[in-house]
DNA sequence: CCTGCAAGCTAAAACGTTATAGTAAATCTA
DNA sequence: TAGATTTACTATAACGTTTTAGCTTGCAGG
């Protein structure tokens, strides 16, 4: 079995008795525009089909400057939330004719810098980025160089850059409000100590709901670093429980899981002793002894939007800054 | 702010007062090979650095025929197992200098065909594919065209194609053996009705363990289609329980979750009334009322291996067929 | 019977690299 | 000191497209 050579445009041209240029016109759908006759169009298409022509993307993009490719930098694609988002982005992008490179920054701006360079070298047409602590400069530079870019999950307030994210303030507000309405007297929150807008907003939402409820004061606020999550969960929670909170609001999925482990271990009764609300859905939330109430992020609208915005920037050179916030949905279940 | 033009090789050449070819030699690390003097190498590298040179990947791959890119077709990247594998592959590939396109076939061979075409058109250097029902021809054709390709998770027995997968037979055997040793009298299994080797092997492992234990017979075997999982779980499980099984072995993560929902709803006591063993870890397994015993697939060895094998094929034109099986690990916990 | 214009095509340069073949000067060999 | 070899580099053709400009015809209008 000899290696079959790939079909090139000039092979088709030869077979059809026309010039390569003509074939290129036809196959890129510009037959009309270049007034190629109906007959020739049909013939060329038929031959291309018969010969299993697949255009060489490297050549196309070298010449045209477009790759029909997106770069998406998430914090970690193995995180269920981002895995679902990735899936959504993949589908919407494919529908628009784009293929996507996914990569994970691990919340490190150094790593993000390297990833972005590699994506740029690969000539991606646009970028979707989940910013992390310290990534401001990378993102500013990209934006200044007119690379189409959309921030996801975490907007930057003080930069003129498009973004798609949850309305974190309101989601958080409603979650806490719900806890209070269900009778909680002392609501605590567990959050990350991150300098990122989305986290600030979730915390603001909590604070605001507490104030509005006329609750004596902000009860307590447990911060913890990404790293030693599991270990610190113990301490943070122990402190909370000492203060006799009767409800907890978790700022993220990973925090929720860490804390649920502790709660399960200690045999704390939910919602009897402690009411709970988490962020993002998860199978674990469903199967916990009392299913967990949570803020659902609408995965498909989020991914739909983020692709739409970046593709718009790419294809229509639309540089209007577009900050889209999408509302979360509180899924109320047994834990609250 | 004017748009800064990207630095090209010829810009560097001009600045350094040498030819573009020389610059290319140096920057692709072939300075030695082409006996460029130390001094010149240093100078060129310095200038490239100063000018923030990033090679244009399209041009490179058009000329060289290599893209330093892998295509990975999973069944669904939002599935936690595959999300974790994706993460592993991403890291190992990056370490080897490759960037990867991830996509999801949804277990549809039509979709897989389209994805593969798009990846081939993008000139990926190699492919990692999770086969699905009906994908034999696609894969055979690729292999015949000498595209470096490695099957993941599910080998094809009757094709001469490299693969990396769990040793499903033995993992399954040990899981069931464990249930029996823990005192189970009637062990059932819930599996998918799929014509794929990995599923067959898991079932074979179950059968074999039952036989070897001298259990009267194969107790029962519930099949279910991927689609109506949640609905059919009810029926399958009801039937199982009618037959008074006192232990269940779940063939996959998704099956486990569907069944756990039912078990939780019905208030069946685990492991009192029913012992359980699942496949793949998951947060949900940890947080279920009794933590679930499961077969752990060693994510990092699996992803390490699969990238190694495909890169080996790419870089050393090594066409030896390499069927790697990696042992699972039974993580014993409360449910059994 | 020339002029202008539309229709339908082609020629050829360009995109930014890499790789092959080669050249000129310096050094070695004998 | 003539030839051989080595050192350090250069010229140029490719890679497979897209795109710009232009080239033939045929035909209508005057």
XYZ file of C-alpha atoms (C1' of nucleotides) in Angstrom:
732
model
C 0.000 0.000 0.000
C 1.688 3.151 -1.173
C 1.246 6.367 0.741
C -1.452 8.312 -1.062
C -0.418 11.872 -1.659
C -2.835 14.419 -0.359
C -4.969 16.169 -2.919
C -3.942 19.749 -3.559
C -5.744 22.592 -5.184
C -3.564 22.290 -8.231
C -4.533 18.631 -8.630
C -8.131 19.654 -8.771
C -7.285 22.450 -11.158
C -5.498 20.029 -13.441
C -8.340 17.565 -13.386
C -10.913 20.256 -14.050
C -8.831 22.018 -16.650
C -8.944 25.343 -14.844
C -6.489 27.450 -12.880
C -5.691 26.941 -9.177
C -7.013 30.405 -8.491
C -10.390 29.474 -9.872
C -10.502 26.400 -7.675
C -9.617 28.451 -4.654
C -12.414 30.891 -5.434
C -14.941 28.133 -5.752
C -13.905 26.162 -2.702
C -13.880 29.149 -0.446
C -17.405 29.949 -1.538
C -16.426 33.009 -3.481
C -17.493 31.668 -6.845
C -20.289 34.161 -7.198
C -18.200 37.050 -6.165
C -15.654 36.228 -8.837
C -18.375 35.368 -11.344
C -17.348 31.821 -11.967
C -20.021 30.141 -14.082
C -22.503 27.847 -12.378
C -21.325 24.966 -14.463
C -17.684 25.375 -13.502
C -18.561 25.744 -9.844
C -20.504 22.519 -9.890
C -17.767 20.697 -11.709
C -14.990 21.883 -9.431
C -16.948 21.052 -6.330
C -17.673 17.599 -7.671
C -14.045 16.925 -8.453
C -12.844 18.248 -5.113
C -15.315 15.961 -3.480
C -14.314 12.972 -5.519
C -10.671 13.551 -4.723
C -11.325 13.976 -1.001
C -9.811 17.404 -0.944
C -8.969 18.780 2.469
C -7.445 22.260 2.462
C -4.113 22.617 4.208
C -4.820 24.840 7.165
C -1.211 25.950 7.565
C -1.074 27.263 4.030
C -4.455 28.882 4.345
C -3.588 30.700 7.466
C -0.122 31.672 6.378
C -1.639 33.373 3.397
C -4.834 34.710 4.875
C -3.697 35.494 8.374
C -6.705 33.670 9.814
C -6.592 30.280 11.492
C -10.207 29.732 12.478
C -8.829 28.774 15.816
C -9.494 30.039 19.346
C -7.261 29.850 22.389
C -8.984 29.293 25.705
C -7.046 29.582 28.931
C -8.971 28.209 31.894
C -7.685 27.875 35.402
C -7.961 24.109 35.285
C -9.829 22.058 32.780
C -10.192 19.187 35.216
C -12.312 21.378 37.477
C -15.911 20.303 36.778
C -17.155 23.830 36.213
C -14.489 24.584 33.647
C -14.774 21.148 32.089
C -18.424 21.871 31.435
C -17.644 25.319 30.136
C -14.987 23.850 27.873
C -17.541 21.490 26.481
C -19.950 24.324 25.844
C -17.302 26.444 24.189
C -16.192 23.537 22.042
C -19.684 23.030 20.699
C -20.522 26.637 20.026
C -17.127 27.292 18.482
C -17.413 24.265 16.210
C -20.765 25.521 15.100
C -19.135 28.791 14.106
C -16.344 26.986 12.295
C -13.682 27.367 14.957
C -11.499 24.766 16.610
C -10.146 25.484 20.028
C -6.973 25.017 22.023
C -7.773 24.562 25.697
C -5.155 25.049 28.347
C -4.916 25.445 32.098
C -3.114 28.240 33.924
C -3.365 26.732 37.403
C -4.000 30.268 38.591
C -0.379 31.125 37.854
C 0.314 34.238 35.852
C 3.719 32.925 34.806
C 2.188 29.843 33.349
C -0.486 31.949 31.745
C 2.151 34.081 30.065
C 3.769 31.029 28.550
C 0.451 29.619 27.388
C -0.601 32.874 25.816
C 2.704 33.187 23.952
C 2.319 29.737 22.550
C -1.236 30.482 21.479
C -0.219 33.727 19.833
C 2.621 31.991 18.018
C 0.021 29.559 16.760
C -1.894 32.514 15.360
C -5.144 31.920 17.158
C -7.730 34.368 15.890
C -8.945 35.183 19.365
C -8.590 34.393 23.037
C -10.888 33.547 25.898
C -9.114 33.943 29.189
C -9.938 33.290 32.796
C -7.706 35.843 34.498
C -5.784 34.982 37.603
C -4.034 36.900 40.336
C -1.326 38.945 38.645
C -2.358 38.467 35.050
C -3.343 42.095 34.480
C -0.253 43.005 32.514
C -0.408 40.032 30.205
C -3.973 40.852 29.393
C -3.421 44.543 29.015
C -0.605 43.919 26.565
C -2.712 41.593 24.462
C -5.511 44.044 24.373
C -3.203 46.880 23.387
C -1.943 44.775 20.512
C -5.512 44.427 19.328
C -5.733 40.707 19.874
C -9.436 39.879 20.131
C -9.843 38.837 23.727
C -12.685 38.184 26.112
C -12.332 37.613 29.813
C -14.382 34.838 31.276
C -15.720 34.307 34.774
C -13.775 37.233 36.196
C -13.997 40.707 34.668
C -11.420 43.379 35.315
C -13.241 46.462 36.481
C -10.603 48.991 35.583
C -9.721 47.750 32.128
C -11.594 48.366 28.926
C -11.912 44.719 28.010
C -14.929 42.653 27.106
C -16.003 39.990 29.532
C -18.639 37.399 30.190
C -19.332 36.389 33.733
C -21.951 35.499 36.261
C -23.627 38.313 38.093
C -21.787 37.261 41.190
C -23.021 39.995 43.449
C -26.654 39.259 42.877
C -26.221 35.484 42.898
C -24.471 35.718 46.198
C -26.969 38.181 47.597
C -29.902 35.965 46.768
C -28.250 32.871 48.139
C -27.632 34.524 51.484
C -31.038 36.142 51.511
C -32.510 32.708 50.991
C -30.605 31.319 53.964
C -31.850 34.133 56.116
C -35.428 33.695 54.980
C -35.212 30.029 55.815
C -34.556 31.028 59.369
C -30.821 31.173 59.691
C -29.680 33.455 62.482
C -25.970 33.467 61.980
C -24.737 33.004 58.438
C -21.045 32.510 57.749
C -19.243 32.529 54.462
C -16.142 30.659 53.383
C -14.211 32.259 50.537
C -10.789 32.384 48.936
C -8.334 35.090 49.735
C -7.936 36.114 46.110
C -7.616 39.528 44.608
C -10.137 38.832 41.870
C -13.314 40.653 41.077
C -15.576 37.647 41.066
C -14.546 36.714 44.576
C -14.933 40.275 45.797
C -18.388 40.395 44.294
C -19.478 37.191 45.928
C -18.288 38.549 49.233
C -19.950 41.902 48.624
C -23.185 40.112 47.866
C -22.978 38.269 51.142
C -22.212 41.397 53.101
C -24.951 43.324 51.465
C -27.577 40.676 52.098
C -26.575 40.480 55.725
C -26.806 44.217 56.163
C -30.133 44.473 54.422
C -31.528 41.798 56.685
C -30.560 44.001 59.561
C -28.450 41.244 60.923
C -26.492 42.534 63.830
C -23.298 42.461 61.930
C -21.210 40.546 59.490
C -20.891 37.361 61.456
C -17.629 35.936 60.259
C -15.627 35.469 57.130
C -13.229 32.625 56.692
C -10.497 33.068 54.188
C -8.377 30.278 52.896
C -5.701 29.832 50.260
C -6.198 27.664 47.198
C -3.342 25.380 48.134
C -3.940 23.927 51.520
C -7.647 23.849 51.088
C -8.377 20.526 52.682
C -6.204 21.211 55.691
C -7.399 24.712 56.316
C -11.018 23.760 55.875
C -10.814 22.116 59.274
C -9.598 25.221 61.006
C -11.863 27.619 59.237
C -14.908 25.530 59.878
C -14.028 24.810 63.455
C -13.781 28.537 64.052
C -17.112 29.108 62.366
C -18.837 26.498 64.407
C -17.348 27.869 67.584
C -19.102 31.093 66.789
C -22.283 29.080 66.577
C -23.179 29.831 62.994
C -26.241 27.936 61.889
C -25.731 28.418 58.173
C -22.829 28.573 55.759
C -22.413 29.972 52.297
C -19.542 28.574 50.248
C -17.961 30.805 47.629
C -16.904 28.095 45.209
C -17.329 24.506 44.288
C -13.926 23.488 45.570
C -14.536 25.173 48.896
C -17.869 23.436 49.167
C -16.341 20.038 48.603
C -13.575 20.556 51.110
C -16.055 21.705 53.715
C -18.551 18.959 52.997
C -15.863 16.416 53.729
C -15.325 17.960 57.101
C -19.016 18.201 57.800
C -19.524 14.586 56.897
C -16.589 13.502 59.061
C -17.802 15.409 62.074
C -21.282 14.053 61.627
C -22.796 17.513 61.622
C -26.453 17.367 60.693
C -27.562 19.220 57.585
C -29.769 21.210 57.598
C -30.646 20.549 61.260
C -27.490 21.901 62.828
C -26.234 23.717 59.799
C -27.877 25.015 56.654
C -25.733 25.106 53.530
C -25.581 26.812 50.167
C -22.812 26.174 47.659
C -21.680 27.454 44.286
C -21.956 25.484 41.026
C -23.696 22.153 40.747
C -21.933 18.845 41.160
C -22.843 15.202 41.436
C -21.483 15.316 44.915
C -24.056 17.942 45.850
C -26.825 15.686 44.638
C -25.655 12.667 46.543
C -24.739 14.260 49.845
C -26.950 13.042 52.664
C -29.038 16.170 52.270
C -28.816 17.380 48.718
C -27.116 20.749 48.650
C -28.768 23.991 47.664
C -26.544 25.858 45.229
C -26.114 28.736 42.853
C -26.308 27.306 39.382
C -24.186 28.991 36.763
C -25.943 28.691 33.432
C -23.189 26.861 31.616
C -24.674 26.936 28.172
C -25.565 30.627 28.115
C -22.172 31.482 29.501
C -20.273 29.498 26.913
C -22.579 30.585 24.140
C -22.040 34.222 25.017
C -18.324 34.081 25.431
C -17.835 32.525 22.010
C -20.289 34.927 20.447
C -18.458 37.923 21.800
C -15.008 36.807 20.760
C -16.155 35.729 17.310
C -17.876 39.051 16.877
C -14.632 40.815 17.673
C -12.755 38.646 15.225
C -15.105 38.722 12.314
C -16.538 42.186 12.499
C -13.513 43.907 13.933
C -15.933 45.048 16.528
C -13.953 46.597 19.301
C -16.838 47.822 21.409
C -16.295 46.750 24.968
C -18.996 44.396 26.011
C -19.371 43.438 29.650
C -21.980 40.743 29.910
C -23.287 39.551 33.230
C -25.532 36.544 33.378
C -27.780 35.777 36.299
C -27.295 32.663 38.342
C -30.159 30.545 39.520
C -30.614 29.386 43.069
C -31.429 25.694 43.099
C -33.108 25.090 46.399
C -32.881 21.662 47.882
C -32.665 19.872 51.192
C -29.669 21.577 52.734
C -31.316 24.898 53.416
C -0.850 53.745 19.661
C 0.154 52.260 16.338
C -0.154 48.550 15.754
C 3.329 47.121 16.226
C 4.280 44.837 13.398
C 5.344 41.390 14.458
C 9.037 40.671 14.350
C 10.045 38.373 11.513
C 13.149 36.354 10.927
C 14.269 38.782 8.290
C 14.022 41.669 10.730
C 16.379 39.865 13.022
C 18.635 39.036 10.101
C 18.760 42.663 9.084
C 19.494 43.819 12.595
C 22.211 41.225 13.054
C 23.663 41.695 9.614
C 23.317 38.047 8.657
C 21.054 36.036 6.368
C 17.579 34.848 7.300
C 18.720 31.274 6.880
C 21.368 31.767 9.520
C 18.807 33.142 11.917
C 16.526 30.202 11.267
C 19.355 27.785 11.978
C 20.193 29.461 15.222
C 16.650 29.842 16.483
C 15.725 26.276 15.753
C 18.708 25.146 17.763
C 20.634 23.913 14.772
C 23.435 26.413 15.102
C 25.967 23.732 15.982
C 24.879 21.473 13.227
C 25.381 24.229 10.706
C 28.551 25.376 12.459
C 27.468 28.884 13.153
C 30.058 30.525 15.374
C 29.371 30.840 19.073
C 29.546 34.567 18.838
C 26.981 34.807 16.079
C 24.646 32.410 17.869
C 24.782 34.504 20.994
C 24.224 37.702 19.087
C 21.274 36.394 17.106
C 19.633 34.928 20.162
C 20.057 38.215 21.979
C 18.530 40.201 19.168
C 15.627 37.804 18.748
C 14.997 38.127 22.408
C 15.201 41.866 22.401
C 12.776 42.074 19.512
C 10.338 39.646 21.135
C 10.490 37.275 18.249
C 7.755 34.643 18.118
C 7.968 32.285 15.157
C 4.908 32.091 12.974
C 3.619 28.585 13.456
C 1.673 28.536 10.205
C 4.759 29.297 8.179
C 6.828 26.844 10.127
C 4.437 24.031 9.645
C 3.685 24.810 6.044
C 7.357 24.533 5.325
C 8.337 21.753 7.673
C 5.192 19.669 7.601
C 5.171 19.536 11.398
C 2.802 21.463 13.626
C 3.840 20.344 17.109
C 0.196 19.818 17.673
C -1.845 16.811 18.810
C -5.499 16.062 18.238
C -7.320 14.330 21.063
C -10.827 13.023 20.539
C -12.493 12.055 23.796
C -16.033 10.919 24.217
C -16.900 13.954 26.291
C -14.516 16.335 27.911
C -17.065 17.301 30.532
C -17.042 13.757 31.871
C -14.843 13.940 34.987
C -12.691 11.004 33.986
C -11.915 12.482 30.594
C -11.548 15.962 32.005
C -8.827 14.646 34.266
C -7.214 12.745 31.436
C -7.325 15.871 29.302
C -5.530 17.741 32.002
C -2.875 15.049 32.220
C -2.413 14.970 28.480
C -2.190 18.741 28.333
C 0.624 18.811 30.841
C 2.672 15.970 29.417
C 2.208 17.239 25.878
C 3.255 20.758 26.834
C 6.325 19.331 28.433
C 7.177 17.665 25.140
C 6.528 20.865 23.221
C 3.105 19.985 21.893
C -0.145 21.887 22.099
C -3.359 19.966 21.887
C -6.790 20.247 20.344
C -9.366 18.516 22.515
C -12.729 17.540 21.160
C -15.678 15.383 22.100
C -17.270 12.726 19.909
C -20.310 12.100 22.107
C -19.875 8.435 21.226
C -21.016 9.190 17.702
C -18.901 7.901 14.852
C -20.325 10.504 12.479
C -19.261 13.281 14.741
C -15.921 11.613 15.184
C -15.423 11.514 11.435
C -16.020 15.234 11.176
C -13.712 15.999 14.081
C -10.946 13.851 12.687
C -11.199 15.519 9.285
C -10.913 18.906 10.839
C -7.899 17.804 12.863
C -6.213 16.314 9.823
C -6.855 19.480 7.843
C -5.145 21.322 10.679
C -2.153 19.070 10.188
C -1.963 17.687 13.672
C 1.170 15.588 13.995
C -0.641 12.797 15.768
C -3.946 11.677 17.203
C -5.175 10.227 20.448
C -8.605 8.758 20.034
C -11.175 7.211 22.297
C -12.975 4.932 19.851
C -16.715 4.589 19.879
C -19.252 2.162 18.511
C -18.813 2.178 14.742
C -15.570 4.108 14.516
C -13.507 1.169 13.240
C -13.385 2.349 9.655
C -12.375 5.876 10.457
C -9.545 4.585 12.558
C -8.456 1.952 10.112
C -8.266 4.518 7.346
C -6.159 6.858 9.435
C -3.826 4.094 10.353
C -3.492 2.994 6.744
C -2.558 6.525 5.813
C 0.211 6.354 8.360
C -1.189 9.009 10.633
C 0.416 8.468 14.043
C -2.489 7.357 16.164
C -3.002 5.842 19.584
C -6.268 4.529 20.910
C -7.102 5.431 24.438
C -9.270 3.698 27.012
C -10.582 1.164 24.508
C -8.243 -0.913 22.368
C -9.367 -2.650 19.216
C -8.369 -6.267 19.492
C -8.375 -7.087 15.815
C -6.498 -4.067 14.523
C -2.788 -3.484 14.534
C -2.990 -0.170 16.323
C -1.241 1.068 19.417
C -3.324 1.664 22.476
C -3.172 2.656 26.100
C -5.861 1.441 28.411
C -6.671 0.114 31.807
C -6.371 -3.597 32.333
C -10.107 -3.778 32.564
C -10.384 -7.503 32.939
C -8.169 -7.683 35.948
C -9.530 -4.516 37.533
C -13.023 -5.881 37.225
C -12.004 -9.305 38.430
C -10.402 -7.952 41.565
C -13.296 -5.676 42.323
C -15.767 -8.527 42.199
C -13.444 -10.855 44.036
C -13.257 -8.239 46.757
C -17.025 -8.073 47.041
C -17.205 -11.830 47.358
C -14.468 -11.925 49.966
C -16.339 -9.331 51.969
C -19.180 -11.771 52.226
C -21.439 -10.950 49.324
C -23.559 -13.897 48.260
C -25.204 -12.572 45.147
C -23.260 -10.030 43.178
C -24.891 -8.174 40.288
C -23.286 -5.988 37.698
C -24.695 -3.020 35.834
C -23.055 -2.297 32.487
C -23.631 -0.591 29.179
C -24.799 -2.479 26.146
C -21.899 -1.327 24.022
C -19.866 -3.223 21.509
C -16.557 -1.989 22.856
C -13.660 -3.990 24.147
C -13.300 -2.197 27.437
C -16.885 -2.949 28.351
C -16.571 -6.562 27.290
C -13.471 -6.909 29.399
C -15.100 -5.475 32.452
C -17.947 -7.914 32.019
C -15.562 -10.796 31.412
C -13.712 -9.903 34.575
C -16.936 -10.009 36.518
C -17.980 -13.336 35.023
C -14.631 -14.851 35.601
C -14.474 -13.798 39.224
C -17.929 -15.203 39.838
C -17.022 -18.498 38.263
C -13.766 -18.797 40.128
C -15.560 -18.187 43.385
C -17.711 -21.169 42.527
C -20.759 -19.016 42.777
C -23.720 -20.997 41.675
C -24.011 -19.034 38.541
C -23.702 -15.641 37.002
C -26.319 -13.917 39.095
C -27.607 -11.231 36.830
C -26.428 -8.712 34.343
C -28.255 -5.490 33.762
C -27.674 -3.744 30.484
C -28.673 -0.212 29.788
C -28.200 2.237 26.958
C -26.194 5.389 27.342
C -29.175 7.585 26.588
C -31.937 6.864 29.008
C -29.596 6.097 31.806
C -31.443 7.744 34.601
C -34.769 6.251 33.652
C -33.531 2.770 33.030
C -31.497 2.729 36.197
C -34.752 2.369 38.077
C -35.843 -0.688 36.172
C -32.503 -2.358 36.105
C -31.974 -1.863 39.782
C -35.467 -2.879 40.729
C -34.944 -6.118 38.872
C -31.638 -6.658 40.596
C -33.072 -6.102 43.989
C -35.968 -8.421 43.242
C -33.416 -11.113 42.704
C -32.108 -10.296 46.123
C -28.594 -9.330 45.170
C -26.633 -8.138 48.154
C -23.869 -6.469 46.174
C -23.524 -4.502 42.960
C -20.619 -3.757 40.707
C -21.001 -0.725 38.426
C -19.154 -0.735 35.121
C -18.660 3.001 34.798
C -18.756 6.270 36.616
C -21.941 7.412 34.921
C -23.702 4.168 35.741
C -22.598 4.469 39.331
C -24.009 7.956 39.655
C -27.333 7.056 38.121
C -27.672 4.087 40.412
C -26.555 5.940 43.502
C -29.345 8.415 42.946
C -31.834 5.581 42.942
C -30.288 3.946 45.970
C -30.369 7.194 47.878
C -33.983 7.828 46.898
C -35.100 4.383 47.944
C -33.261 4.678 51.207
C -31.378 1.461 50.626
C -28.707 0.981 53.236
C -25.133 0.750 52.068
C -23.336 -1.512 52.798
C -25.908 -3.111 55.124
C -28.462 -4.094 52.519
C -26.240 -3.639 49.533
C -22.492 -3.558 49.048
C -21.206 -1.415 46.213
C -18.154 -1.037 44.033
C -17.889 1.569 41.280
C -15.474 2.588 38.554
C -13.352 5.769 38.600
C -13.176 8.078 41.547
C -15.430 11.090 42.008
C -16.234 13.621 44.663
C -19.689 12.167 44.775
C -18.236 8.803 45.780
C -16.435 10.418 48.677
C -19.454 12.234 49.982
C -22.077 9.539 49.621
C -23.426 8.442 52.969
C -21.062 5.496 52.876
C -18.039 6.392 50.829
C -17.924 4.203 47.754
C -15.271 1.597 47.056
C -14.030 1.986 43.504
C -11.555 0.996 40.872
C -9.141 3.854 40.509
C -7.764 4.459 37.053
C -4.274 5.892 37.398
C -4.897 9.096 35.525
C -1.365 10.364 35.421
C 0.261 7.144 34.218
C -2.434 6.751 31.621
C -2.028 10.228 30.213
C 1.730 10.091 30.483
C 1.832 6.856 28.528
C -0.582 7.851 25.833
C 1.364 10.996 25.036
C 4.643 9.119 25.163
C 3.468 6.546 22.694
C 2.058 8.988 20.195
C 5.072 11.298 20.408
C 7.343 8.315 19.917
C 5.454 7.433 16.760
C 5.694 10.992 15.525
C 9.280 11.728 16.289
C 10.933 8.404 15.719
C 8.666 7.181 12.969
C 8.294 4.215 15.210
C 5.493 2.132 13.841
C 5.796 -0.773 16.236
C 2.396 -1.550 17.638
C 2.364 -0.958 21.322
C -0.570 -2.154 23.409
C -0.132 -0.888 26.895
C -2.376 -1.999 29.714
C -2.138 -0.317 33.059
C -3.420 -1.849 36.254
C -6.199 -0.224 38.183
C -6.195 0.039 41.931
C -9.063 -0.958 44.132
C -9.742 1.761 46.662
C -11.593 0.065 49.466
C -13.881 2.186 51.560
C -17.130 1.998 53.449
C -19.480 0.682 50.797
C -18.128 -2.845 50.636
C -16.135 48.737 -37.485
C -14.431 50.607 -33.550
C -15.415 51.334 -28.321
C -16.818 49.945 -23.963
C -18.188 46.703 -20.877
C -19.286 42.480 -18.773
C -18.335 37.700 -18.137
C -15.222 34.248 -17.144
C -11.213 33.112 -16.492
C -5.523 33.126 -15.558
C -0.825 34.720 -13.974
C 1.911 35.498 -10.483
C 3.162 37.428 -6.188
C 2.777 36.961 -1.565
C 2.464 34.887 3.297
C 7.096 33.496 6.836
C 9.479 29.887 7.386
C 12.988 25.778 6.461
C 16.279 23.182 3.911
C 19.312 22.306 0.097
C 23.035 23.433 -2.298
C 26.482 26.255 -2.635
C 30.333 29.989 -2.011
C 34.268 32.381 -0.124
C 37.785 32.617 2.964
C 40.778 30.452 6.156
C 43.390 26.628 7.512
C 45.602 22.410 6.904
C 48.315 18.871 4.275
C 52.343 17.174 2.145
C 52.661 26.366 -2.622
C 48.948 23.768 -4.873
C 45.377 21.262 -3.545
C 42.168 19.532 0.027
C 39.492 20.433 3.780
C 37.093 23.051 7.141
C 34.653 27.019 8.782
C 31.144 30.227 8.541
C 28.040 31.824 6.206
C 24.375 33.010 1.888
C 21.088 32.395 -2.000
C 17.162 30.494 -3.270
C 13.606 27.314 -3.903
C 10.214 25.330 -1.845
C 5.663 24.515 1.272
C -0.010 25.196 -0.447
C -2.841 28.584 -0.281
C -5.161 33.387 -1.303
C -5.542 37.545 -3.714
C -4.638 41.258 -6.849
C -4.351 42.630 -11.152
C -5.008 41.635 -15.618
C -6.173 39.028 -19.846
C -9.309 37.245 -23.356
C -13.633 36.768 -25.481
C -18.342 38.122 -26.903
C -21.591 41.385 -27.569
C -24.188 45.834 -27.443
C -24.137 50.606 -28.710
C -22.990 54.186 -31.653
